[in-house]
CSV table of C-alpha atoms and ligand atoms in Angstrom, one decimal:
chain,number,residue,atom,x,y,z
S,1453,MET,CA,5.0,3.7,0.8
S,1454,LEU,CA,8.6,3.4,-0.5
S,1455,LEU,CA,7.5,5.1,-3.6
S,1456,SER,CA,6.0,8.1,-1.9
S,1457,GLN,CA,9.1,8.4,0.2
S,1458,TYR,CA,11.3,8.5,-2.8
S,1459,LEU,CA,9.1,10.9,-4.7
S,1460,LYS,CA,9.5,13.3,-1.7
S,1461,TYR,CA,13.1,12.6,-1.0
S,1462,GLN,CA,15.2,11.3,-3.9
S,1463,THR,CA,17.9,10.0,-1.6
S,1464,GLU,CA,20.3,7.1,-2.2
S,1465,ARG,CA,19.0,5.6,1.0
S,1466,ASN,CA,15.5,5.3,-0.4
S,1467,LEU,CA,16.8,3.7,-3.5
S,1468,TYR,CA,18.7,1.2,-1.4
S,1469,LEU,CA,15.6,0.3,0.4
S,1470,GLY,CA,13.9,-0.2,-2.9
S,1471,GLN,CA,16.7,-2.5,-4.0
S,1472,ASN,CA,16.3,-4.6,-0.9
S,1473,PHE,CA,12.5,-4.8,-1.5
S,1474,SER,CA,13.1,-5.9,-5.1
S,1475,ARG,CA,15.5,-8.6,-4.0
S,1476,HIS,CA,12.7,-9.9,-1.8
S,1477,LEU,CA,10.3,-9.9,-4.7
S,1478,VAL,CA,12.6,-11.8,-6.9
S,1479,GLN,CA,13.1,-14.4,-4.2
S,1480,LYS,CA,9.4,-14.8,-3.8
S,1481,ASN,CA,9.0,-15.4,-7.6
S,1482,ILE,CA,6.9,-12.2,-8.0
S,1483,THR,CA,6.8,-11.7,-11.8
S,1484,PRO,CA,7.7,-8.3,-13.4
S,1485,GLU,CA,4.2,-7.7,-14.5
S,1486,GLU,CA,3.0,-7.9,-10.9
S,1487,VAL,CA,5.7,-5.5,-9.9
S,1488,ILE,CA,4.3,-3.0,-12.4
S,1489,SER,CA,0.9,-3.6,-11.2
S,1490,ILE,CA,2.0,-2.8,-7.6
S,1491,HIS,CA,3.7,0.3,-8.9
S,1492,LYS,CA,0.6,1.3,-10.7
S,1493,VAL,CA,-1.6,0.9,-7.7
S,1494,ALA,CA,0.9,2.9,-5.6
S,1495,LEU,CA,0.9,5.7,-8.1
S,1496,GLU,CA,-2.9,5.9,-8.2
S,1497,GLU,CA,-3.0,6.0,-4.4
S,1498,ILE,CA,-0.7,9.0,-4.2
S,1499,GLN,CA,-3.3,11.6,-5.1
S,1500,GLU,CA,-1.2,14.7,-5.0
S,1501,LEU,CA,0.6,13.4,-8.0
S,1502,GLY,CA,-2.4,13.9,-10.2
S,1503,MET,CA,-1.6,11.0,-12.4
S,1504,THR,CA,-3.2,11.4,-15.8
S,1505,ASP,CA,-5.0,8.5,-17.5
S,1506,THR,CA,-2.3,8.5,-20.3
S,1507,MET,CA,0.4,7.9,-17.7
S,1508,ILE,CA,-1.6,5.0,-16.2
S,1509,ILE,CA,-2.3,3.5,-19.6
S,1510,SER,CA,1.3,3.7,-20.5
S,1511,LEU,CA,1.9,1.2,-17.7
S,1512,ASP,CA,-0.4,-1.3,-19.3
S,1513,PHE,CA,1.7,-1.1,-22.4
S,1514,LEU,CA,4.8,-1.8,-20.2
S,1515,THR,CA,3.0,-4.8,-18.7
S,1516,GLU,CA,2.7,-6.4,-22.1
S,1517,PHE,CA,6.5,-6.3,-22.4
S,1518,MET,CA,7.2,-7.5,-18.9
S,1519,ILE,CA,5.1,-10.6,-19.3
S,1520,GLN,CA,7.7,-11.8,-21.8
S,1521,TYR,CA,10.5,-10.9,-19.5
S,1522,GLY,CA,8.8,-12.7,-16.7
S,1523,LEU,CA,8.5,-15.9,-18.7
S,1524,ALA,CA,12.1,-15.7,-19.8
S,1525,LEU,CA,13.1,-15.3,-16.2
S,1526,ARG,CA,11.1,-18.2,-15.0
S,1527,GLU,CA,12.3,-20.4,-17.7
S,1528,HIS,CA,15.9,-19.4,-16.9
S,1529,LYS,CA,15.4,-20.5,-13.3
S,1530,ILE,CA,14.1,-23.8,-14.4
S,1531,LEU,CA,16.9,-24.4,-16.8
S,1532,VAL,CA,19.4,-23.5,-14.1
S,1533,GLU,CA,17.8,-26.1,-11.8
S,1534,GLN,CA,17.9,-28.7,-14.6
S,1535,GLN,CA,21.6,-27.9,-15.2
S,1536,GLU,CA,22.3,-28.4,-11.5
S,1537,SER,CA,20.7,-31.8,-11.5
S,1538,MET,CA,22.5,-32.8,-14.6
S,1539,ASN,CA,25.8,-31.8,-13.1
S,1540,HIS,CA,25.0,-33.9,-10.2
S,1541,GLU,CA,24.2,-36.9,-12.4
S,1542,ILE,CA,27.5,-36.4,-14.2
S,1543,GLU,CA,29.4,-36.3,-10.9
S,1544,LEU,CA,27.7,-39.6,-9.9
S,1545,ALA,CA,28.6,-41.1,-13.2
S,1546,ALA,CA,32.2,-40.0,-12.8
S,1547,LYS,CA,32.3,-41.7,-9.4
S,1548,VAL,CA,30.9,-44.9,-10.9
S,1549,GLN,CA,33.5,-44.7,-13.6
S,1550,ASN,CA,36.3,-44.3,-11.1
S,1551,THR,CA,35.2,-47.3,-9.1
S,1552,MET,CA,34.8,-49.4,-12.2
S,1553,LEU,CA,38.1,-48.5,-13.7
S,1554,ARG,CA,40.1,-48.4,-10.6
S,1555,THR,CA,43.5,-50.0,-11.1
S,1556,LYS,CA,46.1,-50.9,-8.5
S,1557,LYS,CA,49.6,-49.9,-9.2
S,1558,PRO,CA,51.9,-52.9,-9.3
S,1559,GLU,CA,54.4,-53.9,-6.7
S,1560,LEU,CA,57.6,-55.3,-8.1
S,1561,ASP,CA,61.0,-55.4,-6.5
S,1562,GLY,CA,63.5,-53.2,-8.1
S,1563,VAL,CA,61.1,-51.1,-10.1
S,1564,ASP,CA,59.0,-48.1,-9.1
S,1565,ILE,CA,55.9,-47.6,-11.2
S,1566,ASP,CA,53.4,-44.8,-10.7
S,1567,PHE,CA,51.1,-42.5,-12.7
S,1568,LEU,CA,48.9,-39.5,-12.5
S,1569,SER,CA,45.7,-39.0,-14.6
S,1570,VAL,CA,43.7,-35.8,-14.3
S,1571,PRO,CA,40.6,-35.3,-16.5
S,1572,ALA,CA,39.9,-31.8,-18.0
S,1573,GLY,CA,36.2,-32.1,-17.3
S,1574,LYS,CA,34.5,-34.3,-14.8
S,1575,MET,CA,35.0,-37.6,-16.6
S,1576,ASN,CA,38.2,-39.0,-17.9
S,1577,GLY,CA,38.9,-40.2,-21.4
S,1578,ASP,CA,42.4,-41.4,-20.6
S,1579,TYR,CA,43.0,-44.7,-18.9
S,1580,VAL,CA,45.9,-46.4,-17.3
S,1581,TYR,CA,45.8,-50.2,-16.8
S,1582,PHE,CA,48.2,-52.5,-15.0
S,1583,GLN,CA,48.4,-56.2,-15.7
S,1584,ASP,CA,50.0,-57.7,-12.6
S,1585,ASP,CA,50.3,-61.2,-11.3
S,1586,ASP,CA,52.8,-63.2,-9.3
S,1587,SER,CA,55.2,-63.5,-12.3
S,1588,ASP,CA,58.3,-61.3,-12.9
S,1589,PHE,CA,56.3,-59.4,-15.6
S,1590,VAL,CA,54.1,-56.4,-15.3
S,1591,GLY,CA,52.0,-55.0,-18.1
S,1592,ILE,CA,51.0,-51.4,-18.5
S,1593,GLY,CA,48.5,-50.0,-20.9
S,1594,VAL,CA,47.8,-46.3,-21.5
S,1595,ALA,CA,44.8,-45.4,-23.6
S,1596,ASP,CA,43.3,-42.2,-24.9
S,1597,VAL,CA,40.0,-42.0,-26.6
S,1598,VAL,CA,40.0,-39.5,-29.4
S,1599,GLY,CA,37.7,-36.9,-28.1
S,1600,LYS,CA,36.9,-36.3,-24.4
S,1601,GLY,CA,34.2,-36.1,-21.9
S,1602,ILE,CA,31.4,-38.5,-21.3
S,1603,PRO,CA,31.4,-40.5,-24.6
S,1604,ALA,CA,35.1,-41.0,-24.3
S,1605,ALA,CA,34.8,-42.1,-20.7
S,1606,LEU,CA,32.1,-44.6,-21.4
S,1607,CYS,CA,34.4,-46.1,-24.1
S,1608,MET,CA,37.0,-46.9,-21.4
S,1609,SER,CA,35.0,-49.7,-19.7
S,1610,MET,CA,35.3,-51.6,-22.9
S,1611,VAL,CA,39.0,-51.2,-23.0
S,1612,LYS,CA,39.2,-52.4,-19.5
S,1613,ASN,CA,37.1,-55.5,-20.2
S,1614,GLY,CA,39.3,-56.2,-23.2
S,1615,LEU,CA,42.4,-56.0,-21.1
S,1616,ASP,CA,40.9,-58.1,-18.3
S,1617,THR,CA,40.3,-60.9,-20.7
S,1618,LEU,CA,44.0,-61.0,-21.7
S,1619,GLY,CA,44.7,-62.1,-18.2
S,1620,GLN,CA,48.5,-62.4,-18.0
S,1621,ALA,CA,51.2,-60.0,-17.3
S,1622,SER,CA,53.6,-61.9,-19.6
S,1623,ILE,CA,51.5,-61.4,-22.7
S,1624,SER,CA,53.2,-59.8,-25.7
S,1625,PRO,CA,52.4,-56.1,-26.2
S,1626,ALA,CA,51.8,-56.5,-29.9
S,1627,TYR,CA,49.4,-59.4,-29.3
S,1628,ALA,CA,47.6,-57.4,-26.6
S,1629,LEU,CA,47.0,-54.6,-29.1
S,1630,ASP,CA,45.9,-57.0,-31.9
S,1631,VAL,CA,43.2,-58.4,-29.6
S,1632,LEU,CA,42.1,-55.0,-28.3
S,1633,ASN,CA,41.9,-53.7,-31.8
S,1634,ARG,CA,39.5,-56.4,-32.8
S,1635,ILE,CA,37.3,-55.8,-29.7
S,1636,VAL,CA,37.2,-52.0,-30.3
S,1637,GLU,CA,36.6,-52.3,-34.0
S,1638,LYS,CA,33.6,-54.6,-33.4
S,1639,SER,CA,32.0,-52.7,-30.6
S,1640,VAL,CA,32.5,-49.0,-31.2
S,1641,GLU,CA,30.9,-46.6,-33.7
S,1642,ASP,CA,32.9,-45.7,-36.7
S,1643,ASN,CA,33.8,-42.3,-35.5
S,1644,MET,CA,35.4,-43.4,-32.2
S,1645,PHE,CA,39.0,-44.2,-32.1
S,1646,ILE,CA,41.4,-45.1,-29.3
S,1647,SER,CA,45.1,-44.6,-29.2
S,1648,MET,CA,47.0,-46.9,-26.9
S,1649,PHE,CA,50.5,-47.7,-25.7
S,1650,TYR,CA,51.1,-51.1,-24.3
S,1651,GLY,CA,54.3,-52.1,-22.5
S,1652,ARG,CA,55.6,-55.1,-20.6
S,1653,TYR,CA,58.4,-55.0,-18.2
S,1654,ASP,CA,60.4,-58.2,-17.6
S,1655,ASN,CA,62.0,-57.8,-14.2
S,1656,GLU,CA,64.2,-60.7,-14.6
S,1657,GLU,CA,65.9,-59.5,-17.7
S,1658,SER,CA,65.3,-55.8,-17.1
S,1659,VAL,CA,63.8,-55.5,-20.6
S,1660,PHE,CA,60.9,-53.2,-21.5
S,1661,THR,CA,58.9,-54.4,-24.6
S,1662,TYR,CA,56.3,-52.1,-26.1
S,1663,ALA,CA,53.9,-51.6,-28.9
S,1664,SER,CA,51.8,-48.6,-29.9
S,1665,ALA,CA,48.5,-48.1,-31.6
S,1666,GLY,CA,48.8,-44.5,-32.8
S,1667,HIS,CA,49.8,-43.3,-29.4
S,1668,GLU,CA,52.1,-40.5,-28.4
S,1669,PRO,CA,55.6,-41.8,-28.4
S,1670,ALA,CA,56.8,-42.7,-24.9
S,1671,LEU,CA,60.1,-41.3,-23.6
S,1672,TYR,CA,63.1,-43.4,-22.6
S,1673,TYR,CA,65.4,-41.7,-20.1
S,1674,CYS,CA,69.0,-43.0,-20.1
S,1675,ALA,CA,70.5,-42.3,-16.7
S,1676,ARG,CA,74.0,-42.9,-17.8
S,1677,GLU,CA,73.9,-40.4,-20.6
S,1678,GLU,CA,71.3,-38.1,-18.8
S,1679,LYS,CA,69.4,-38.0,-22.1
S,1680,PHE,CA,65.9,-38.6,-23.3
S,1681,TYR,CA,65.0,-40.6,-26.4
S,1682,ASP,CA,61.6,-41.0,-28.1
S,1683,LEU,CA,60.4,-44.6,-28.3
S,1684,ASP,CA,58.6,-44.2,-31.6
S,1685,GLU,CA,59.8,-47.0,-33.9
S,1686,SER,CA,56.4,-48.5,-34.0
S,1687,LYS,CA,53.6,-45.9,-34.3
S,1688,GLY,CA,50.9,-48.3,-35.4
S,1689,LEU,CA,47.3,-47.6,-36.5
S,1690,LEU,CA,44.7,-46.4,-33.9
S,1691,LEU,CA,42.5,-49.0,-32.4
S,1692,GLY,CA,39.2,-49.5,-34.1
S,1693,ILE,CA,40.0,-48.4,-37.7
S,1694,LEU,CA,40.6,-51.8,-39.4
S,1695,PRO,CA,39.5,-55.2,-38.2
S,1696,ASP,CA,42.8,-57.1,-38.8
S,1697,VAL,CA,45.9,-55.2,-37.8
S,1698,HIS,CA,49.1,-56.6,-36.6
S,1699,TYR,CA,51.2,-54.4,-34.4
S,1700,MET,CA,54.9,-54.3,-34.2
S,1701,GLU,CA,56.8,-54.4,-30.9
S,1702,SER,CA,60.3,-53.4,-29.9
S,1703,SER,CA,62.4,-53.9,-26.8
S,1704,ILE,CA,64.9,-51.9,-24.8
S,1705,LYS,CA,67.1,-52.9,-21.9
S,1706,LEU,CA,66.9,-50.7,-18.8
S,1707,ALA,CA,69.8,-50.0,-16.5
S,1708,LYS,CA,69.6,-48.5,-13.0
S,1709,ASN,CA,67.7,-45.2,-12.8
S,1710,ASP,CA,66.5,-45.5,-16.4
S,1711,MET,CA,62.9,-44.5,-16.9
S,1712,ILE,CA,60.1,-45.1,-19.4
S,1713,ILE,CA,57.6,-42.2,-19.4
S,1714,ILE,CA,54.3,-42.8,-21.1
S,1715,MET,CA,52.0,-39.9,-21.8
S,1716,THR,CA,48.7,-39.0,-23.5
S,1717,ASP,CA,48.3,-36.0,-25.9
S,1718,GLY,CA,46.9,-34.0,-22.9
S,1719,VAL,CA,50.6,-33.7,-22.0
S,1720,THR,CA,52.2,-33.3,-25.4
S,1721,GLU,CA,49.6,-31.0,-26.9
S,1722,CYS,CA,49.5,-28.4,-24.2
S,1723,ARG,CA,49.0,-24.8,-25.3
S,1724,THR,CA,49.6,-21.5,-23.7
S,1725,GLU,CA,46.9,-18.9,-23.5
S,1726,ASN,CA,48.2,-17.5,-26.8
S,1727,GLU,CA,47.8,-20.9,-28.5
S,1728,ARG,CA,51.5,-21.6,-28.5
S,1729,PHE,CA,52.1,-25.4,-28.3
S,1730,LEU,CA,54.5,-27.0,-25.9
S,1731,SER,CA,57.6,-28.2,-27.8
S,1732,ARG,CA,59.1,-31.6,-27.2
S,1733,GLN,CA,62.2,-30.0,-25.9
S,1734,GLU,CA,60.3,-27.9,-23.4
S,1735,LEU,CA,58.6,-31.0,-22.1
S,1736,ILE,CA,61.9,-32.9,-21.9
S,1737,ASP,CA,63.4,-29.9,-19.9
S,1738,MET,CA,60.5,-30.0,-17.5
S,1739,ILE,CA,60.9,-33.7,-16.9
S,1740,TYR,CA,64.7,-33.3,-16.7
S,1741,ASN,CA,64.3,-30.8,-13.9
S,1742,VAL,CA,62.5,-33.3,-11.7
S,1743,LYS,CA,64.1,-36.5,-13.0
S,1744,ASP,CA,65.4,-37.5,-9.6
S,1745,GLU,CA,62.0,-37.4,-7.9
S,1746,THR,CA,60.1,-40.7,-7.4
S,1747,PRO,CA,57.8,-41.6,-10.3
S,1748,GLY,CA,54.7,-40.4,-8.3
S,1749,ASP,CA,56.3,-37.0,-7.5
S,1750,LEU,CA,57.7,-36.7,-11.0
S,1751,ALA,CA,54.2,-37.1,-12.5
S,1752,HIS,CA,52.8,-34.6,-10.1
S,1753,SER,CA,55.5,-32.0,-10.7
S,1754,VAL,CA,55.1,-32.2,-14.5
S,1755,PHE,CA,51.4,-31.8,-14.0
S,1756,LYS,CA,52.0,-28.7,-11.9
S,1757,ALA,CA,54.5,-27.3,-14.4
S,1758,LEU,CA,52.1,-27.9,-17.3
S,1759,GLU,CA,49.2,-26.4,-15.4
S,1760,LYS,CA,51.2,-23.2,-15.2
S,1761,PHE,CA,52.3,-23.4,-18.8
S,1762,GLN,CA,48.6,-23.5,-19.8
S,1763,ALA,CA,47.7,-20.6,-17.5
S,1764,PHE,CA,45.6,-23.0,-15.3
S,1765,HIS,CA,43.2,-23.9,-18.1
S,1766,GLN,CA,43.6,-27.6,-18.8
S,1767,ARG,CA,42.0,-28.4,-22.1
S,1768,ASP,CA,42.5,-32.1,-22.4
S,1769,ASP,CA,42.8,-35.1,-20.1
S,1770,PHE,CA,46.3,-35.4,-18.7
S,1771,THR,CA,47.9,-38.7,-18.1
S,1772,LEU,CA,51.6,-39.5,-17.3
S,1773,ALA,CA,52.9,-42.9,-16.2
S,1774,VAL,CA,56.5,-43.6,-15.1
S,1775,ILE,CA,58.4,-46.9,-14.9
S,1776,LYS,CA,61.7,-46.5,-13.2
S,1777,LYS,CA,64.3,-49.2,-12.6
S,1778,VAL,CA,65.6,-48.4,-9.1
S,1779,GLN,CA,67.9,-51.3,-8.5
M,537,MET,CA,-22.5,-20.3,-21.8
M,538,ASP,CA,-21.7,-17.6,-24.4
M,539,VAL,CA,-18.7,-18.2,-26.5
M,540,SER,CA,-17.2,-16.3,-29.4
M,541,SER,CA,-14.9,-17.5,-32.0
M,542,VAL,CA,-12.3,-16.0,-34.4
M,543,SER,CA,-10.9,-17.8,-37.4
M,544,ILE,CA,-7.2,-17.4,-37.9
M,545,LEU,CA,-6.2,-16.8,-41.5
M,546,THR,CA,-4.0,-13.8,-41.5
M,547,GLU,CA,-1.6,-12.2,-39.0
M,548,TRP,CA,-4.3,-9.6,-38.2
M,549,ASP,CA,-6.6,-12.3,-37.0
M,550,ILE,CA,-4.1,-12.9,-34.2
M,551,VAL,CA,-4.9,-9.3,-33.1
M,552,ALA,CA,-8.6,-9.9,-33.3
M,553,ALA,CA,-8.2,-13.0,-31.1
M,554,ARG,CA,-6.2,-11.0,-28.6
M,555,GLN,CA,-8.8,-8.3,-28.6
M,556,MET,CA,-11.6,-10.7,-28.0
M,557,GLY,CA,-9.7,-12.5,-25.2
M,558,ARG,CA,-8.9,-9.3,-23.4
M,559,SER,CA,-12.4,-8.0,-23.4
M,560,GLU,CA,-13.9,-11.4,-22.4
M,561,ALA,CA,-11.3,-11.6,-19.5
M,562,LYS,CA,-12.3,-8.2,-18.4
M,563,THR,CA,-16.0,-9.0,-18.5
M,564,ILE,CA,-15.5,-12.1,-16.4
M,565,GLY,CA,-13.7,-10.0,-13.9
M,566,PHE,CA,-9.9,-10.6,-14.3
M,567,GLY,CA,-7.6,-7.9,-13.2
M,568,ALA,CA,-5.3,-6.0,-15.6
M,569,VAL,CA,-2.3,-8.2,-15.1
M,570,ASP,CA,-4.2,-11.4,-15.6
M,571,GLN,CA,-5.9,-9.9,-18.6
M,572,ALA,CA,-2.5,-9.3,-20.1
M,573,ARG,CA,-1.4,-12.8,-19.3
M,574,ILE,CA,-4.5,-14.4,-20.9
M,575,THR,CA,-4.0,-12.2,-23.9
M,576,THR,CA,-0.4,-13.3,-24.3
M,577,ALA,CA,-1.3,-16.9,-24.1
M,578,ILE,CA,-4.0,-16.5,-26.7
M,579,SER,CA,-1.5,-14.6,-28.8
M,580,GLU,CA,1.0,-17.5,-28.7
M,581,LEU,CA,-1.6,-20.1,-29.7
M,582,ALA,CA,-3.0,-18.0,-32.5
M,583,ARG,CA,0.5,-17.3,-33.8
M,584,ASN,CA,1.3,-21.0,-33.8
M,585,ILE,CA,-1.8,-21.7,-35.9
M,586,TYR,CA,-0.9,-18.9,-38.3
M,587,LEU,CA,2.7,-20.1,-38.6
M,588,TYR,CA,2.4,-23.9,-38.6
M,589,ALA,CA,-1.2,-24.8,-39.5
M,590,GLU,CA,-2.0,-21.8,-41.8
M,591,GLN,CA,-5.5,-21.7,-40.6
M,592,GLY,CA,-7.7,-22.6,-37.7
M,593,SER,CA,-9.8,-21.0,-35.0
M,594,VAL,CA,-9.7,-19.6,-31.5
M,595,THR,CA,-12.8,-19.9,-29.3
M,596,ILE,CA,-13.1,-18.0,-26.1
M,597,GLY,CA,-15.7,-18.1,-23.4
M,598,ARG,CA,-16.6,-17.9,-19.7
M,599,PHE,CA,-16.2,-21.3,-18.1
M,600,GLU,CA,-17.5,-22.8,-14.9
M,601,LYS,CA,-16.6,-26.0,-13.2
M,602,ASP,CA,-16.9,-27.2,-9.6
M,603,GLY,CA,-18.1,-23.8,-8.5
M,604,LYS,CA,-15.1,-22.1,-9.9
M,605,VAL,CA,-15.3,-19.4,-12.6
M,606,GLY,CA,-12.8,-18.8,-15.2
M,607,ILE,CA,-12.0,-18.3,-18.9
M,608,ARG,CA,-11.5,-21.1,-21.4
M,609,VAL,CA,-9.7,-20.7,-24.7
M,610,ILE,CA,-9.7,-23.4,-27.4
M,611,ALA,CA,-7.3,-23.1,-30.2
M,612,GLU,CA,-8.0,-25.6,-32.9
M,613,ASP,CA,-6.6,-26.4,-36.4
M,614,GLN,CA,-6.5,-29.1,-39.0
M,615,GLY,CA,-2.8,-28.5,-39.6
M,616,PRO,CA,0.2,-30.9,-39.6
M,617,GLY,CA,-0.1,-31.7,-35.8
M,618,ILE,CA,2.8,-32.1,-33.4
M,619,GLY,CA,4.8,-35.3,-33.5
M,620,ASP,CA,6.6,-35.1,-30.1
M,621,VAL,CA,4.4,-33.2,-27.6
M,622,GLN,CA,6.7,-33.9,-24.7
M,623,LEU,CA,9.5,-32.3,-26.6
M,624,VAL,CA,7.7,-29.1,-27.5
M,625,LEU,CA,6.5,-28.7,-23.9
M,626,GLN,CA,10.0,-29.0,-22.6
M,627,ASP,CA,11.5,-25.8,-21.2
M,628,GLY,CA,14.1,-24.3,-23.5
M,629,TYR,CA,12.5,-25.9,-26.6
M,630,SER,CA,10.9,-23.6,-29.3
M,631,SER,CA,12.5,-21.5,-32.0
M,632,SER,CA,13.0,-18.7,-29.5
M,633,TYR,CA,15.4,-20.7,-27.5
M,634,GLY,CA,15.0,-20.1,-23.8
M,635,LEU,CA,13.1,-16.9,-24.1
M,636,GLY,CA,10.3,-18.5,-22.2
M,637,ALA,CA,7.5,-18.0,-24.7
M,638,GLY,CA,6.0,-20.7,-26.8
M,639,LEU,CA,3.9,-23.5,-25.4
M,640,PRO,CA,5.8,-23.9,-22.1
M,641,GLY,CA,5.1,-20.2,-21.5
M,642,VAL,CA,1.4,-20.6,-22.3
M,643,LYS,CA,1.2,-23.4,-19.8
M,644,ARG,CA,2.8,-21.3,-17.1
M,645,LEU,CA,0.6,-18.3,-17.8
M,646,MET,CA,-2.6,-20.3,-17.4
M,647,ASP,CA,-3.9,-22.7,-14.7
M,648,GLU,CA,-4.9,-25.6,-17.0
M,649,PHE,CA,-3.4,-26.8,-20.2
M,650,ASP,CA,-4.6,-29.7,-22.4
M,651,ILE,CA,-3.3,-30.7,-25.8
M,652,GLN,CA,-4.7,-33.2,-28.3
M,653,THR,CA,-2.8,-33.6,-31.5
M,654,GLU,CA,-2.3,-36.2,-34.2
M,655,VAL,CA,0.2,-35.9,-36.9
M,656,GLY,CA,-1.5,-35.1,-40.2
M,657,GLU,CA,-4.8,-34.4,-38.5
M,658,GLY,CA,-4.4,-31.3,-36.5
M,659,THR,CA,-4.0,-29.8,-33.0
M,660,LYS,CA,-6.5,-28.8,-30.3
M,661,ILE,CA,-5.2,-26.9,-27.3
M,662,THR,CA,-7.5,-26.0,-24.5
M,663,ILE,CA,-6.4,-23.6,-21.8
M,664,VAL,CA,-8.2,-22.3,-18.7
M,665,LYS,CA,-7.5,-19.7,-16.2
M,666,TRP,CA,-9.5,-19.4,-13.0
M,667,LEU,CA,-10.6,-16.3,-11.2
M,668,SER,CA,-9.1,-16.3,-7.8
B,1863,ATP,N1,-0.7,-25.6,-34.1
B,1863,ATP,C1,0.4,-26.3,-34.4
B,1863,ATP,N2,0.5,-27.1,-35.5
B,1863,ATP,C2,1.6,-27.8,-35.8
B,1863,ATP,N3,2.8,-27.6,-35.1
B,1863,ATP,C3,2.8,-26.8,-34.1
B,1863,ATP,C4,1.6,-26.1,-33.7
B,1863,ATP,N4,2.0,-25.3,-32.6
B,1863,ATP,C5,3.3,-25.6,-32.3
B,1863,ATP,N5,3.8,-26.4,-33.2
B,1863,ATP,C6,5.1,-27.0,-33.2
B,1863,ATP,O1,5.6,-27.0,-31.9
B,1863,ATP,C7,6.8,-26.2,-31.9
B,1863,ATP,C8,6.9,-25.4,-30.6
B,1863,ATP,O2,6.0,-24.4,-30.6
B,1863,ATP,P1,6.2,-23.2,-29.6
B,1863,ATP,O3,5.1,-22.2,-29.8
B,1863,ATP,O4,6.4,-23.7,-28.2
B,1863,ATP,O5,7.6,-22.5,-30.1
B,1863,ATP,P2,7.9,-21.8,-31.4
B,1863,ATP,O6,6.7,-21.4,-32.1
B,1863,ATP,O7,8.8,-22.7,-32.2
B,1863,ATP,O8,8.7,-20.5,-31.0
B,1863,ATP,P3,8.1,-19.3,-30.2
B,1863,ATP,O9,8.8,-19.3,-28.9
B,1863,ATP,O10,8.5,-18.1,-31.0
B,1863,ATP,O11,6.6,-19.4,-30.1
B,1863,ATP,C9,6.8,-25.4,-33.1
B,1863,ATP,O12,8.2,-25.1,-33.5
B,1863,ATP,C10,6.1,-26.2,-34.1
B,1863,ATP,O13,6.9,-27.1,-34.7
B,1864,MG,MG1,5.1,-20.4,-31.1
């Protein structure tokens, strides 16, 4: 019917009707070979065409091709469905992860502590942990699994369990890393490494003590000088490389409005569209511009600025934690 | 029930198997599209024998069960067998990666599909399509 119309009047309208019809056929899972067969029957019915046998036979040849296309199409549909259900599973896994790893930000008079962690994909390979009890101490761990995505995220539950067993906020950062290193070394495959920064703030003395297992150097902001310094005296070995490692720790005294900013390499290794890396100075300038915001807002503002720097294509998990002495 | 058989030794035997399948399907009463589908399925099985088992046979015949009429094709070889059947029947598997052909394609083109295979002993794949 449609065909005979089009053969008579080759209008765009008739083609459009044909398009609608074909949409309908695709929806109903009609295979391409069946479409040809419908076409063939229609041709044979329109007698005035005087279809020759050769022309009809040529359609059989076409059918042979279309069977392959039809199979590919159907397989494609099935693969898309599979992908959807996989995505769904990953989303559920991410939710489970979030619940499992949820950490409450500590409340301590005189200090404001906050953080922001945004995964590049659905699951986060960065992790921020707080060790908080009724003492004057608060512990903060920031970990980053080398690699990202699902395997990295799974690794994090182990880090959390390790930190949970340490128990106390007053624990020494170097000791915390020694213990975690042993746990990670024993339970993770050889090709998985974790970098971690562990710090402890002593509210009574206003002293921040820290140790690093191959982690990005944290920044110290000195409010009096309005200047940033790297805290990188102790860039130890990544967790999980050697069984017996002893980490070094250092301390720094904080004055009012001083800050410690702990990051993962999702912050420091940002790249522009043209593969230009963010320089340390650019990062410091970004933070300087928002230094008077609260820690939560500051983390958020830096994330926004970096999102723009990367042309809205975040490649690695982003984590930034801020400890600010406010009194 | 009359059946005919082709041994698969060279690539041209695949053509012979196709030929036999198409004419048998026509005799049984399948339409042009189904004839082409059955032929494609036979082609895939025969090609697998030629590629992976080096030699074997394809047997084709009219088939009746529970009052239904159809065509049955048995592709059999004493080749290396298939280790992980579940894997090769998975969509997207096969060296043609997501082109839909291969064993999952065969399964889809036909109404019934059965595979018996033992590593080191061989493979027997039976497929049926019913006249409807
Ligand atoms: N008769 C057979 N004997 C041994 N192995 C076989 C046989 N048939 C299939 N296989 C194995 O199963 C796999 C999947 O076969 P299948 O026909 O689905 O895909 P393929 O032959 O790899 O690619 P194509 O899509 O081109 O057919 C083959 O790669 C082969 O390893
Ligand atoms: Mg094959």
